[in-house]
mmCIF file of N, CA and C in Angstrom:
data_model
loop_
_atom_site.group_PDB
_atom_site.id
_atom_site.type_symbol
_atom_site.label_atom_id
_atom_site.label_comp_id
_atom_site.label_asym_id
_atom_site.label_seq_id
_atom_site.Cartn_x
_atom_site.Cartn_y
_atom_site.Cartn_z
ATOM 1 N N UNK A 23 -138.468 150.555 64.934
ATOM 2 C CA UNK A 23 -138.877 149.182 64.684
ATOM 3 C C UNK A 23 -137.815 148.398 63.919
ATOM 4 N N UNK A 24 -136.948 149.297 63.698
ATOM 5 C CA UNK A 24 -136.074 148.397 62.495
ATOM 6 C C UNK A 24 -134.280 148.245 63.292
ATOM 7 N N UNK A 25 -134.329 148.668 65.069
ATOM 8 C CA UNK A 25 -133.584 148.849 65.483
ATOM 9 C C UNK A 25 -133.280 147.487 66.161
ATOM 10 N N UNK A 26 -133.255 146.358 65.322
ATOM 11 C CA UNK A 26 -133.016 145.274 65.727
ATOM 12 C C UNK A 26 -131.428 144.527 65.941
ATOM 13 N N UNK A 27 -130.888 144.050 67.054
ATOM 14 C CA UNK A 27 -129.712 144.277 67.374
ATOM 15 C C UNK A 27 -129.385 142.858 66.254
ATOM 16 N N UNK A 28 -127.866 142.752 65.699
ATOM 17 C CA UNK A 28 -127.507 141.921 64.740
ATOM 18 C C UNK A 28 -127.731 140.347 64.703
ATOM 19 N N UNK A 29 -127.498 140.197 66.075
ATOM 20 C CA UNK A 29 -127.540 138.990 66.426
ATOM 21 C C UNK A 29 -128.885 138.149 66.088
ATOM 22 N N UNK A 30 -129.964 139.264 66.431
ATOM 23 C CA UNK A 30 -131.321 138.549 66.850
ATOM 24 C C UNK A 30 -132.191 139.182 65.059
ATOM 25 N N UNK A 31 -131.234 139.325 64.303
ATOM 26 C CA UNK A 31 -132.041 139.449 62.617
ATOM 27 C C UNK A 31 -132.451 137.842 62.723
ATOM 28 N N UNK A 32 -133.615 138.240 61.649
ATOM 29 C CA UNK A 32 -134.771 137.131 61.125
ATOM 30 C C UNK A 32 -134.440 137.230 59.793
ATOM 31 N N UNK A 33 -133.599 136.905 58.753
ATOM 32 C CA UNK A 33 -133.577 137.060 57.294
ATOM 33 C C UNK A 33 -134.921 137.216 56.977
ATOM 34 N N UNK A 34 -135.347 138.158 55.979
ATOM 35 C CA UNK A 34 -136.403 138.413 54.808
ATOM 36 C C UNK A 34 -136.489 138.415 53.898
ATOM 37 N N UNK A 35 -134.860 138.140 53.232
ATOM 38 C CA UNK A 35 -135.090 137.716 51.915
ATOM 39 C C UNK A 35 -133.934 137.506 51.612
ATOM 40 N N UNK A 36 -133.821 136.557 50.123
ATOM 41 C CA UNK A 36 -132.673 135.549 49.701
ATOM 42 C C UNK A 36 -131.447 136.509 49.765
ATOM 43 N N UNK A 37 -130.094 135.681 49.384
ATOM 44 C CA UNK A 37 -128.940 136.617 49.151
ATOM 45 C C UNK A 37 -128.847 137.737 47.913
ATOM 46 N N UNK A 38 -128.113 138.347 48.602
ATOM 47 C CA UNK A 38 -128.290 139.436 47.017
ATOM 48 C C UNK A 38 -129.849 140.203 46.744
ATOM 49 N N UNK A 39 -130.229 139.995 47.783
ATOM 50 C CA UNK A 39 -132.107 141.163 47.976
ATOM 51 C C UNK A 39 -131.673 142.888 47.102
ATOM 52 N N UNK A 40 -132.491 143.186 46.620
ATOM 53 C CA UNK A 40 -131.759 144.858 46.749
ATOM 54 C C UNK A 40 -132.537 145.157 47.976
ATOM 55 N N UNK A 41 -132.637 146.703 48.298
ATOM 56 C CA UNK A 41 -132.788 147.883 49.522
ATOM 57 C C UNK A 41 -134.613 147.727 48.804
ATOM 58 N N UNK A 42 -134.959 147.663 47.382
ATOM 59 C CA UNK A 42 -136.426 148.149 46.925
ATOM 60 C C UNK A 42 -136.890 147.013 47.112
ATOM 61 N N UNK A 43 -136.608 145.852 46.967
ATOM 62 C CA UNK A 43 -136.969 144.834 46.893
ATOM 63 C C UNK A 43 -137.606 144.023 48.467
ATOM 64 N N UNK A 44 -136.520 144.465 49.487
ATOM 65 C CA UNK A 44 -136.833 144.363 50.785
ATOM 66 C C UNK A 44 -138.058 144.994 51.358
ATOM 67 N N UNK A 45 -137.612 146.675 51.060
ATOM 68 C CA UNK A 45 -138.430 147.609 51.243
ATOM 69 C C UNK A 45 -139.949 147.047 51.300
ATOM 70 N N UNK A 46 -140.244 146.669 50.142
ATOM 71 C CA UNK A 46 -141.334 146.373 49.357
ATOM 72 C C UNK A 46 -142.000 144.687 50.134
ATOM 73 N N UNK A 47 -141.092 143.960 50.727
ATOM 74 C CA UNK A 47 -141.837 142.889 51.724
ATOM 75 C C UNK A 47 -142.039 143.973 52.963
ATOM 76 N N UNK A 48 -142.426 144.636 53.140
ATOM 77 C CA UNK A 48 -142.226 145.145 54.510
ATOM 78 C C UNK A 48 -141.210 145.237 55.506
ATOM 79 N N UNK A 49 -139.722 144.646 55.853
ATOM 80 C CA UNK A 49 -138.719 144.712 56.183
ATOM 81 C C UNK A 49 -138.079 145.539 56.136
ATOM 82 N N UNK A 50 -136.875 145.133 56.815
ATOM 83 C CA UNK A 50 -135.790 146.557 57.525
ATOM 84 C C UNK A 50 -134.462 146.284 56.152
ATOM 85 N N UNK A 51 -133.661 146.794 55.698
ATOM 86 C CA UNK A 51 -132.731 147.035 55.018
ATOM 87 C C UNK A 51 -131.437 147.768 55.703
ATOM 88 N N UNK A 52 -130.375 146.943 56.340
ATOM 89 C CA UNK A 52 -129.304 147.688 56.443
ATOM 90 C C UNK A 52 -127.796 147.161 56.309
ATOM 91 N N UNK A 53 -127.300 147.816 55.387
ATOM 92 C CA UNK A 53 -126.071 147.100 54.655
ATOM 93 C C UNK A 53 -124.793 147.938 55.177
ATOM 94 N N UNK A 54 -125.088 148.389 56.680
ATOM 95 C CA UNK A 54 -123.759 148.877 57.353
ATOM 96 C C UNK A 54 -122.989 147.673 58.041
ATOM 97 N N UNK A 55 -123.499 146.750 58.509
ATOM 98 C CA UNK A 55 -122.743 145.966 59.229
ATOM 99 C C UNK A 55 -122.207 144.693 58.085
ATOM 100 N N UNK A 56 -121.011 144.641 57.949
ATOM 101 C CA UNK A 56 -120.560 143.466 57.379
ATOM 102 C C UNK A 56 -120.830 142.106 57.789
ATOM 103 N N UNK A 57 -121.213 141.322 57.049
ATOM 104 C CA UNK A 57 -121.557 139.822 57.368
ATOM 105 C C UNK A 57 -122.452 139.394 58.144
ATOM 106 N N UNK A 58 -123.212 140.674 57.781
ATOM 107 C CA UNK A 58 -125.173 141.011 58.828
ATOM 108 C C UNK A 58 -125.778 140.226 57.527
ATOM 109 N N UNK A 59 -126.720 140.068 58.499
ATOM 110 C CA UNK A 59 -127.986 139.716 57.335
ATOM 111 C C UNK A 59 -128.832 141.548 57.358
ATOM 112 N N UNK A 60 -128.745 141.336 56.052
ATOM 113 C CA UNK A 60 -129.145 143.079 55.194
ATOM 114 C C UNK A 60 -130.330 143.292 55.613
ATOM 115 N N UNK A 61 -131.454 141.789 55.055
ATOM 116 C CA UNK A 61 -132.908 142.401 54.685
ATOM 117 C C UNK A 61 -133.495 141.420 56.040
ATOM 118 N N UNK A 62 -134.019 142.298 56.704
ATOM 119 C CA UNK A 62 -134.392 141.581 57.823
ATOM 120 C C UNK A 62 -135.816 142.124 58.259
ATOM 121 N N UNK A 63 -136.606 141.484 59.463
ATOM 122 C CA UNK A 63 -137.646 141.240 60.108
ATOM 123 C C UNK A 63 -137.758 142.495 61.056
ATOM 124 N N UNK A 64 -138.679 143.678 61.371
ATOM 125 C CA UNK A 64 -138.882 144.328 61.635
ATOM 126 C C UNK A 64 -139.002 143.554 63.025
ATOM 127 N N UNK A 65 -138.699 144.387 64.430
ATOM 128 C CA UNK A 65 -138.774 144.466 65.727
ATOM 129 C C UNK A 65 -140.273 143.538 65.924
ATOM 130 N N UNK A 66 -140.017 143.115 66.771
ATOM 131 C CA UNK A 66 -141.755 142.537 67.142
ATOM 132 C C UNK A 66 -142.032 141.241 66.370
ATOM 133 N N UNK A 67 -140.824 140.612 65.412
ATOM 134 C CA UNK A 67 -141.844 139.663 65.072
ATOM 135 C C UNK A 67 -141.749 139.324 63.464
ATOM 136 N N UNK A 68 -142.354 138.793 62.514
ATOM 137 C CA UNK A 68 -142.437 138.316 61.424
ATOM 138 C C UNK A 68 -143.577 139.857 61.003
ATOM 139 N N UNK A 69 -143.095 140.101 59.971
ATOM 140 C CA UNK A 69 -143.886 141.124 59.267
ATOM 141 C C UNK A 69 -144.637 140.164 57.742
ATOM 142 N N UNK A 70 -146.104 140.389 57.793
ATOM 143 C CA UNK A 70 -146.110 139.728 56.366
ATOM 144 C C UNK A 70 -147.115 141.007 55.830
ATOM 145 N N UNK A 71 -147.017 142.021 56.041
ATOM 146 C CA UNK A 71 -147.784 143.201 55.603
ATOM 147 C C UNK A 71 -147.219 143.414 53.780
ATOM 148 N N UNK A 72 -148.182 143.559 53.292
ATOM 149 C CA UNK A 72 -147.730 144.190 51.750
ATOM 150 C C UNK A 72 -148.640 144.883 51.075
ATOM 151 N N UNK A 73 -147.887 146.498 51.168
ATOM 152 C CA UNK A 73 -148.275 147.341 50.310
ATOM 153 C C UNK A 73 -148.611 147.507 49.519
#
């Protein structure tokens, strides 16, 4: 679900998010691709689920 190709990220949260902080909206976290957006929108759509 979190195998969302770079182009088509939905930001989830401001600059400078941490990995727990994302985590924690329900979103994807991945800080391999340079000049990606990090904290992003799970596959399928807008996630507003919270744990």
């Amino acid at each position: 679900e979190c195998g969302v190709e770079v182009s088509a990220r939905r930001d989830c949260g401001s600059p400078g998010i941490t990995q727990a902080e994302c985590l924690q909206r329900g979103c994807c976290f991945d800080s391999t691709t340079v000049n990606a957006i990090m904290c992003f929108y799970k596959r399928g759509g807008l996630s507003r689920s919270r744990n």
